[in-house]
Amino acid sequence: MTPERALRALAWIARFLSWPFARFDIAGGEALNHEIDGVVIVVDHRSMFDIAAGVIVFARYGRAPRLLVERRYVERSWTGPIARAIGAIPVDRAAGGAAAFDAARAELDRGATILILPEGRLHRPDPADPLSTGPASTGTARLAAATGVPVVAAGMLGTDRVWPPEKRWPNLNPFRRRELVTVRIADAPVPLSGTDRHADTEAIMAAVRAQMRCCQDAATAIERRAA
């Protein structure tokens, strides 16, 4: 089975298993139209559910994105077989991530979609600034500069209620109301200079936060209608 087929199967399984606990509201994404092959999608990272949510969401756009994940998840006995089957790209931070960069570049050169969570680690926002993002790697900007592929920003809010970052397991109570996960995807790629990776990284994360604000507005409107 190819990684693309494995990812599509995983998306179906994840959607089926998460249905009792999560409901999705998804909009935008004109930038992911089928005329574009290689693309990097970037999204905020607040929950371990983000990976499953990303696979579910982008499958609706006909995308089977390769995931960049920490090497330990590729090597573990229970997550490793799944990670390898879907063609996950292991990131070894201790070694500088050069191998992951080269692997991601090769996938983009052949027209694949790559899903990146630039913060790398779960970000727990300050209640005073709920739409903040954590420190981001410049890897996405460097990949875009090296390959010329577009970078599309997305925001996801609500995944941390499905699987709170402080908990080992997600909230699997089917008798509770399903948690709302709002997803907004930009309709155009992030404008990048291609020469200043730090400025481009700032532009990427600003675009992610803009989509997060759209998620927040949508969630507020949905909850108001339901009240």
PDB file of C-alpha atoms in Angstrom:
ATOM      1  CA  MET A   1       0.000   0.000   0.000  1.00  0.00           C
ATOM      2  CA  THR A   2       1.341   3.428  -0.942  1.00  0.00           C
ATOM      3  CA  PRO A   3       1.614   6.144   1.721  1.00  0.00           C
ATOM      4  CA  GLU A   4      -1.126   8.102  -0.057  1.00  0.00           C
ATOM      5  CA  ARG A   5      -3.555   5.170   0.124  1.00  0.00           C
ATOM      6  CA  ALA A   6      -2.578   4.533   3.742  1.00  0.00           C
ATOM      7  CA  LEU A   7      -3.244   8.196   4.575  1.00  0.00           C
ATOM      8  CA  ARG A   8      -6.666   8.089   2.938  1.00  0.00           C
ATOM      9  CA  ALA A   9      -7.493   4.938   4.895  1.00  0.00           C
ATOM     10  CA  LEU A  10      -6.260   6.599   8.081  1.00  0.00           C
ATOM     11  CA  ALA A  11      -8.428   9.647   7.369  1.00  0.00           C
ATOM     12  CA  TRP A  12     -11.510   7.434   7.061  1.00  0.00           C
ATOM     13  CA  ILE A  13     -10.689   5.550  10.272  1.00  0.00           C
ATOM     14  CA  ALA A  14      -9.925   8.757  12.186  1.00  0.00           C
ATOM     15  CA  ARG A  15     -13.156  10.371  10.989  1.00  0.00           C
ATOM     16  CA  PHE A  16     -15.160   7.296  12.023  1.00  0.00           C
ATOM     17  CA  LEU A  17     -13.536   6.996  15.457  1.00  0.00           C
ATOM     18  CA  SER A  18     -13.729  10.705  16.255  1.00  0.00           C
ATOM     19  CA  TRP A  19     -17.351  11.198  15.156  1.00  0.00           C
ATOM     20  CA  PRO A  20     -18.848  10.514  18.638  1.00  0.00           C
ATOM     21  CA  PHE A  21     -16.535  13.083  20.232  1.00  0.00           C
ATOM     22  CA  ALA A  22     -15.803  15.817  17.681  1.00  0.00           C
ATOM     23  CA  ARG A  23     -17.746  17.799  15.089  1.00  0.00           C
ATOM     24  CA  PHE A  24     -15.958  19.776  12.408  1.00  0.00           C
ATOM     25  CA  ASP A  25     -16.797  23.106  10.803  1.00  0.00           C
ATOM     26  CA  ILE A  26     -14.478  23.628   7.826  1.00  0.00           C
ATOM     27  CA  ALA A  27     -14.296  26.479   5.326  1.00  0.00           C
ATOM     28  CA  GLY A  28     -11.917  28.136   2.875  1.00  0.00           C
ATOM     29  CA  GLY A  29      -9.094  26.411   1.089  1.00  0.00           C
ATOM     30  CA  GLU A  30      -9.346  27.712  -2.457  1.00  0.00           C
ATOM     31  CA  ALA A  31      -5.537  27.705  -2.378  1.00  0.00           C
ATOM     32  CA  LEU A  32      -5.685  23.894  -2.282  1.00  0.00           C
ATOM     33  CA  ASN A  33      -7.455  23.557  -5.621  1.00  0.00           C
ATOM     34  CA  HIS A  34      -6.433  20.617  -7.743  1.00  0.00           C
ATOM     35  CA  GLU A  35      -4.415  22.750 -10.157  1.00  0.00           C
ATOM     36  CA  ILE A  36      -1.712  22.954  -7.467  1.00  0.00           C
ATOM     37  CA  ASP A  37       0.439  19.889  -6.855  1.00  0.00           C
ATOM     38  CA  GLY A  38       3.248  20.377  -4.341  1.00  0.00           C
ATOM     39  CA  VAL A  39       2.190  22.548  -1.404  1.00  0.00           C
ATOM     40  CA  VAL A  40       3.093  23.070   2.247  1.00  0.00           C
ATOM     41  CA  ILE A  41       0.177  23.449   4.656  1.00  0.00           C
ATOM     42  CA  VAL A  42       0.953  25.022   8.032  1.00  0.00           C
ATOM     43  CA  VAL A  43      -1.316  24.936  11.072  1.00  0.00           C
ATOM     44  CA  ASP A  44      -1.173  25.794  14.763  1.00  0.00           C
ATOM     45  CA  HIS A  45      -0.402  23.076  17.336  1.00  0.00           C
ATOM     46  CA  ARG A  46      -2.377  22.866  20.592  1.00  0.00           C
ATOM     47  CA  SER A  47      -3.289  19.215  20.951  1.00  0.00           C
ATOM     48  CA  MET A  48      -2.195  15.705  20.094  1.00  0.00           C
ATOM     49  CA  PHE A  49      -5.479  15.539  18.178  1.00  0.00           C
ATOM     50  CA  ASP A  50      -4.116  18.055  15.651  1.00  0.00           C
ATOM     51  CA  ILE A  51      -2.496  15.333  13.532  1.00  0.00           C
ATOM     52  CA  ALA A  52      -5.668  13.250  13.243  1.00  0.00           C
ATOM     53  CA  ALA A  53      -7.734  16.387  12.643  1.00  0.00           C
ATOM     54  CA  GLY A  54      -5.364  17.516   9.899  1.00  0.00           C
ATOM     55  CA  VAL A  55      -5.559  14.162   8.129  1.00  0.00           C
ATOM     56  CA  ILE A  56      -9.373  14.233   8.340  1.00  0.00           C
ATOM     57  CA  VAL A  57      -9.703  17.834   7.167  1.00  0.00           C
ATOM     58  CA  PHE A  58      -7.310  17.813   4.243  1.00  0.00           C
ATOM     59  CA  ALA A  59      -8.623  14.504   2.912  1.00  0.00           C
ATOM     60  CA  ARG A  60     -11.801  16.475   2.135  1.00  0.00           C
ATOM     61  CA  TYR A  61      -9.702  18.556  -0.248  1.00  0.00           C
ATOM     62  CA  GLY A  62      -8.311  15.476  -1.961  1.00  0.00           C
ATOM     63  CA  ARG A  63      -5.004  15.850  -0.135  1.00  0.00           C
ATOM     64  CA  ALA A  64      -3.043  13.072   1.562  1.00  0.00           C
ATOM     65  CA  PRO A  65      -0.394  15.184   3.293  1.00  0.00           C
ATOM     66  CA  ARG A  66       2.921  13.762   4.401  1.00  0.00           C
ATOM     67  CA  LEU A  67       3.492  14.578   8.056  1.00  0.00           C
ATOM     68  CA  LEU A  68       6.656  15.734   9.776  1.00  0.00           C
ATOM     69  CA  VAL A  69       6.775  14.043  13.191  1.00  0.00           C
ATOM     70  CA  GLU A  70       9.332  13.599  15.931  1.00  0.00           C
ATOM     71  CA  ARG A  71      11.600  10.620  15.319  1.00  0.00           C
ATOM     72  CA  ARG A  72      10.538   8.946  18.574  1.00  0.00           C
ATOM     73  CA  TYR A  73       7.013   8.466  17.225  1.00  0.00           C
ATOM     74  CA  VAL A  74       8.390   6.740  14.136  1.00  0.00           C
ATOM     75  CA  GLU A  75      10.529   4.433  16.286  1.00  0.00           C
ATOM     76  CA  ARG A  76       7.979   3.508  18.966  1.00  0.00           C
ATOM     77  CA  SER A  77       6.529   0.013  18.796  1.00  0.00           C
ATOM     78  CA  TRP A  78       2.874   1.099  18.643  1.00  0.00           C
ATOM     79  CA  THR A  79       3.059   4.335  16.642  1.00  0.00           C
ATOM     80  CA  GLY A  80       6.000   3.390  14.425  1.00  0.00           C
ATOM     81  CA  PRO A  81       4.211   0.979  12.056  1.00  0.00           C
ATOM     82  CA  ILE A  82       1.455   3.548  11.395  1.00  0.00           C
ATOM     83  CA  ALA A  83       3.932   6.406  10.960  1.00  0.00           C
ATOM     84  CA  ARG A  84       6.022   4.405   8.513  1.00  0.00           C
ATOM     85  CA  ALA A  85       2.975   3.177   6.584  1.00  0.00           C
ATOM     86  CA  ILE A  86       1.764   6.735   5.936  1.00  0.00           C
ATOM     87  CA  GLY A  87       5.229   7.901   4.912  1.00  0.00           C
ATOM     88  CA  ALA A  88       5.715  10.193   7.908  1.00  0.00           C
ATOM     89  CA  ILE A  89       8.978  12.107   7.754  1.00  0.00           C
ATOM     90  CA  PRO A  90      10.926  11.727  11.022  1.00  0.00           C
ATOM     91  CA  VAL A  91      12.452  14.864  12.504  1.00  0.00           C
ATOM     92  CA  ASP A  92      15.580  14.435  14.617  1.00  0.00           C
ATOM     93  CA  ARG A  93      15.991  17.749  16.411  1.00  0.00           C
ATOM     94  CA  ALA A  94      19.215  16.652  18.077  1.00  0.00           C
ATOM     95  CA  ALA A  95      20.786  16.174  14.649  1.00  0.00           C
ATOM     96  CA  GLY A  96      19.535  19.520  13.362  1.00  0.00           C
ATOM     97  CA  GLY A  97      16.711  18.201  11.175  1.00  0.00           C
ATOM     98  CA  ALA A  98      18.780  18.151   7.969  1.00  0.00           C
ATOM     99  CA  ALA A  99      17.587  14.688   6.957  1.00  0.00           C
ATOM    100  CA  ALA A 100      13.946  15.686   7.439  1.00  0.00           C
ATOM    101  CA  PHE A 101      14.483  18.836   5.370  1.00  0.00           C
ATOM    102  CA  ASP A 102      15.979  16.817   2.499  1.00  0.00           C
ATOM    103  CA  ALA A 103      13.191  14.224   2.667  1.00  0.00           C
ATOM    104  CA  ALA A 104      10.477  16.892   2.692  1.00  0.00           C
ATOM    105  CA  ARG A 105      12.122  18.681  -0.210  1.00  0.00           C
ATOM    106  CA  ALA A 106      12.199  15.449  -2.223  1.00  0.00           C
ATOM    107  CA  GLU A 107       8.485  14.875  -1.556  1.00  0.00           C
ATOM    108  CA  LEU A 108       7.616  18.421  -2.620  1.00  0.00           C
ATOM    109  CA  ASP A 109       9.700  18.066  -5.776  1.00  0.00           C
ATOM    110  CA  ARG A 110       7.544  15.107  -6.795  1.00  0.00           C
ATOM    111  CA  GLY A 111       4.328  17.058  -6.158  1.00  0.00           C
ATOM    112  CA  ALA A 112       3.359  15.853  -2.684  1.00  0.00           C
ATOM    113  CA  THR A 113       1.537  17.821  -0.008  1.00  0.00           C
ATOM    114  CA  ILE A 114       3.394  18.364   3.271  1.00  0.00           C
ATOM    115  CA  LEU A 115       1.632  19.221   6.548  1.00  0.00           C
ATOM    116  CA  ILE A 116       3.812  21.109   9.029  1.00  0.00           C
ATOM    117  CA  LEU A 117       3.117  22.294  12.554  1.00  0.00           C
ATOM    118  CA  PRO A 118       5.877  24.936  12.717  1.00  0.00           C
ATOM    119  CA  GLU A 119       5.753  25.291  16.499  1.00  0.00           C
ATOM    120  CA  GLY A 120       6.970  21.712  16.804  1.00  0.00           C
ATOM    121  CA  ARG A 121       5.666  21.355  20.339  1.00  0.00           C
ATOM    122  CA  LEU A 122       2.255  21.877  21.905  1.00  0.00           C
ATOM    123  CA  HIS A 123       1.560  25.530  22.594  1.00  0.00           C
ATOM    124  CA  ARG A 124      -0.506  26.415  25.641  1.00  0.00           C
ATOM    125  CA  PRO A 125      -1.689  29.994  25.148  1.00  0.00           C
ATOM    126  CA  ASP A 126      -1.974  32.540  27.908  1.00  0.00           C
ATOM    127  CA  PRO A 127      -5.680  33.130  28.696  1.00  0.00           C
ATOM    128  CA  ALA A 128      -5.011  36.820  28.086  1.00  0.00           C
ATOM    129  CA  ASP A 129      -3.904  36.028  24.517  1.00  0.00           C
ATOM    130  CA  PRO A 130      -5.873  32.950  23.433  1.00  0.00           C
ATOM    131  CA  LEU A 131      -4.874  33.214  19.767  1.00  0.00           C
ATOM    132  CA  SER A 132      -1.137  33.327  20.365  1.00  0.00           C
ATOM    133  CA  THR A 133       1.290  30.895  18.760  1.00  0.00           C
ATOM    134  CA  GLY A 134       4.566  29.537  20.075  1.00  0.00           C
ATOM    135  CA  PRO A 135       8.096  29.931  18.692  1.00  0.00           C
ATOM    136  CA  ALA A 136       8.212  28.588  15.141  1.00  0.00           C
ATOM    137  CA  SER A 137      10.956  26.871  13.204  1.00  0.00           C
ATOM    138  CA  THR A 138      12.238  28.537  10.037  1.00  0.00           C
ATOM    139  CA  GLY A 139      12.082  25.181   8.246  1.00  0.00           C
ATOM    140  CA  THR A 140       8.876  25.966   6.372  1.00  0.00           C
ATOM    141  CA  ALA A 141      10.278  29.216   5.005  1.00  0.00           C
ATOM    142  CA  ARG A 142      13.489  27.447   3.979  1.00  0.00           C
ATOM    143  CA  LEU A 143      11.533  24.683   2.239  1.00  0.00           C
ATOM    144  CA  ALA A 144       9.469  27.229   0.334  1.00  0.00           C
ATOM    145  CA  ALA A 145      12.596  29.099  -0.741  1.00  0.00           C
ATOM    146  CA  ALA A 146      14.330  25.893  -1.827  1.00  0.00           C
ATOM    147  CA  THR A 147      11.425  24.430  -3.799  1.00  0.00           C
ATOM    148  CA  GLY A 148       9.287  27.389  -4.837  1.00  0.00           C
ATOM    149  CA  VAL A 149       6.113  25.654  -3.634  1.00  0.00           C
ATOM    150  CA  PRO A 150       3.288  27.707  -2.111  1.00  0.00           C
ATOM    151  CA  VAL A 151       2.710  27.813   1.642  1.00  0.00           C
ATOM    152  CA  VAL A 152      -0.942  27.755   2.700  1.00  0.00           C
ATOM    153  CA  ALA A 153      -1.909  28.785   6.236  1.00  0.00           C
ATOM    154  CA  ALA A 154      -4.676  27.122   8.214  1.00  0.00           C
ATOM    155  CA  GLY A 155      -6.070  27.577  11.704  1.00  0.00           C
ATOM    156  CA  MET A 156      -7.656  24.944  13.943  1.00  0.00           C
ATOM    157  CA  LEU A 157      -9.404  25.705  17.215  1.00  0.00           C
ATOM    158  CA  GLY A 158     -11.107  23.239  19.530  1.00  0.00           C
ATOM    159  CA  THR A 159      -8.749  20.287  19.201  1.00  0.00           C
ATOM    160  CA  ASP A 160      -7.477  20.971  22.720  1.00  0.00           C
ATOM    161  CA  ARG A 161     -10.975  20.324  24.042  1.00  0.00           C
ATOM    162  CA  VAL A 162     -11.121  16.977  22.252  1.00  0.00           C
ATOM    163  CA  TRP A 163      -7.688  16.035  23.597  1.00  0.00           C
ATOM    164  CA  PRO A 164      -6.496  18.424  26.311  1.00  0.00           C
ATOM    165  CA  PRO A 165      -2.704  18.865  26.273  1.00  0.00           C
ATOM    166  CA  GLU A 166      -2.396  17.998  29.954  1.00  0.00           C
ATOM    167  CA  LYS A 167      -4.143  14.634  29.513  1.00  0.00           C
ATOM    168  CA  ARG A 168      -2.669  11.363  28.340  1.00  0.00           C
ATOM    169  CA  TRP A 169      -5.835  10.373  26.476  1.00  0.00           C
ATOM    170  CA  PRO A 170      -8.566  12.297  24.648  1.00  0.00           C
ATOM    171  CA  ASN A 171     -11.998  12.960  26.124  1.00  0.00           C
ATOM    172  CA  LEU A 172     -13.799   9.804  25.048  1.00  0.00           C
ATOM    173  CA  ASN A 173     -17.156  10.303  26.719  1.00  0.00           C
ATOM    174  CA  PRO A 174     -19.875   9.673  24.112  1.00  0.00           C
ATOM    175  CA  PHE A 175     -22.529  11.042  26.489  1.00  0.00           C
ATOM    176  CA  ARG A 176     -21.049  14.536  26.386  1.00  0.00           C
ATOM    177  CA  ARG A 177     -21.898  16.994  23.664  1.00  0.00           C
ATOM    178  CA  ARG A 178     -19.437  16.634  20.799  1.00  0.00           C
ATOM    179  CA  GLU A 179     -16.694  19.242  20.898  1.00  0.00           C
ATOM    180  CA  LEU A 180     -16.641  21.748  18.047  1.00  0.00           C
ATOM    181  CA  VAL A 181     -13.446  21.915  15.995  1.00  0.00           C
ATOM    182  CA  THR A 182     -13.383  24.894  13.647  1.00  0.00           C
ATOM    183  CA  VAL A 183     -10.970  24.916  10.728  1.00  0.00           C
ATOM    184  CA  ARG A 184     -10.306  27.790   8.368  1.00  0.00           C
ATOM    185  CA  ILE A 185      -7.924  27.544   5.432  1.00  0.00           C
ATOM    186  CA  ALA A 186      -6.548  30.485   3.488  1.00  0.00           C
ATOM    187  CA  ASP A 187      -7.782  31.008  -0.050  1.00  0.00           C
ATOM    188  CA  ALA A 188      -4.365  32.243  -1.203  1.00  0.00           C
ATOM    189  CA  PRO A 189      -0.784  31.271  -0.362  1.00  0.00           C
ATOM    190  CA  VAL A 190       1.261  33.332   2.083  1.00  0.00           C
ATOM    191  CA  PRO A 191       3.308  36.012   0.240  1.00  0.00           C
ATOM    192  CA  LEU A 192       6.965  35.260   0.955  1.00  0.00           C
ATOM    193  CA  SER A 193      10.209  36.979  -0.001  1.00  0.00           C
ATOM    194  CA  GLY A 194      12.146  33.753  -0.447  1.00  0.00           C
ATOM    195  CA  THR A 195      15.277  35.497   0.804  1.00  0.00           C
ATOM    196  CA  ASP A 196      14.688  36.256   4.495  1.00  0.00           C
ATOM    197  CA  ARG A 197      13.699  33.096   6.356  1.00  0.00           C
ATOM    198  CA  HIS A 198      13.029  34.910   9.623  1.00  0.00           C
ATOM    199  CA  ALA A 199      10.727  37.513   8.070  1.00  0.00           C
ATOM    200  CA  ASP A 200       9.025  34.795   6.031  1.00  0.00           C
ATOM    201  CA  THR A 201       8.480  32.701   9.164  1.00  0.00           C
ATOM    202  CA  GLU A 202       6.864  35.699  10.841  1.00  0.00           C
ATOM    203  CA  ALA A 203       4.618  36.142   7.797  1.00  0.00           C
ATOM    204  CA  ILE A 204       3.644  32.463   7.887  1.00  0.00           C
ATOM    205  CA  MET A 205       2.718  32.518  11.568  1.00  0.00           C
ATOM    206  CA  ALA A 206       0.839  35.812  11.176  1.00  0.00           C
ATOM    207  CA  ALA A 207      -1.197  34.137   8.425  1.00  0.00           C
ATOM    208  CA  VAL A 208      -1.887  31.167  10.720  1.00  0.00           C
ATOM    209  CA  ARG A 209      -3.090  33.513  13.471  1.00  0.00           C
ATOM    210  CA  ALA A 210      -5.348  35.285  10.968  1.00  0.00           C
ATOM    211  CA  GLN A 211      -7.014  31.956  10.176  1.00  0.00           C
ATOM    212  CA  MET A 212      -7.292  31.226  13.908  1.00  0.00           C
ATOM    213  CA  ARG A 213      -9.200  34.485  14.330  1.00  0.00           C
ATOM    214  CA  CYS A 214     -11.560  33.349  11.579  1.00  0.00           C
ATOM    215  CA  CYS A 215     -12.003  30.072  13.484  1.00  0.00           C
ATOM    216  CA  GLN A 216     -12.813  31.953  16.670  1.00  0.00           C
ATOM    217  CA  ASP A 217     -15.380  34.148  14.914  1.00  0.00           C
ATOM    218  CA  ALA A 218     -16.991  31.098  13.307  1.00  0.00           C
ATOM    219  CA  ALA A 219     -17.117  29.170  16.590  1.00  0.00           C
ATOM    220  CA  THR A 220     -18.708  32.129  18.355  1.00  0.00           C
ATOM    221  CA  ALA A 221     -21.371  32.418  15.661  1.00  0.00           C
ATOM    222  CA  ILE A 222     -22.097  28.680  15.738  1.00  0.00           C
ATOM    223  CA  GLU A 223     -22.409  28.560  19.518  1.00  0.00           C
ATOM    224  CA  ARG A 224     -24.636  31.660  19.487  1.00  0.00           C
ATOM    225  CA  ARG A 225     -27.000  30.030  16.994  1.00  0.00           C
ATOM    226  CA  ALA A 226     -27.105  26.875  19.104  1.00  0.00           C
ATOM    227  CA  ALA A 227     -27.915  28.757  22.327  1.00  0.00           C
TER     228      ALA A 227
END
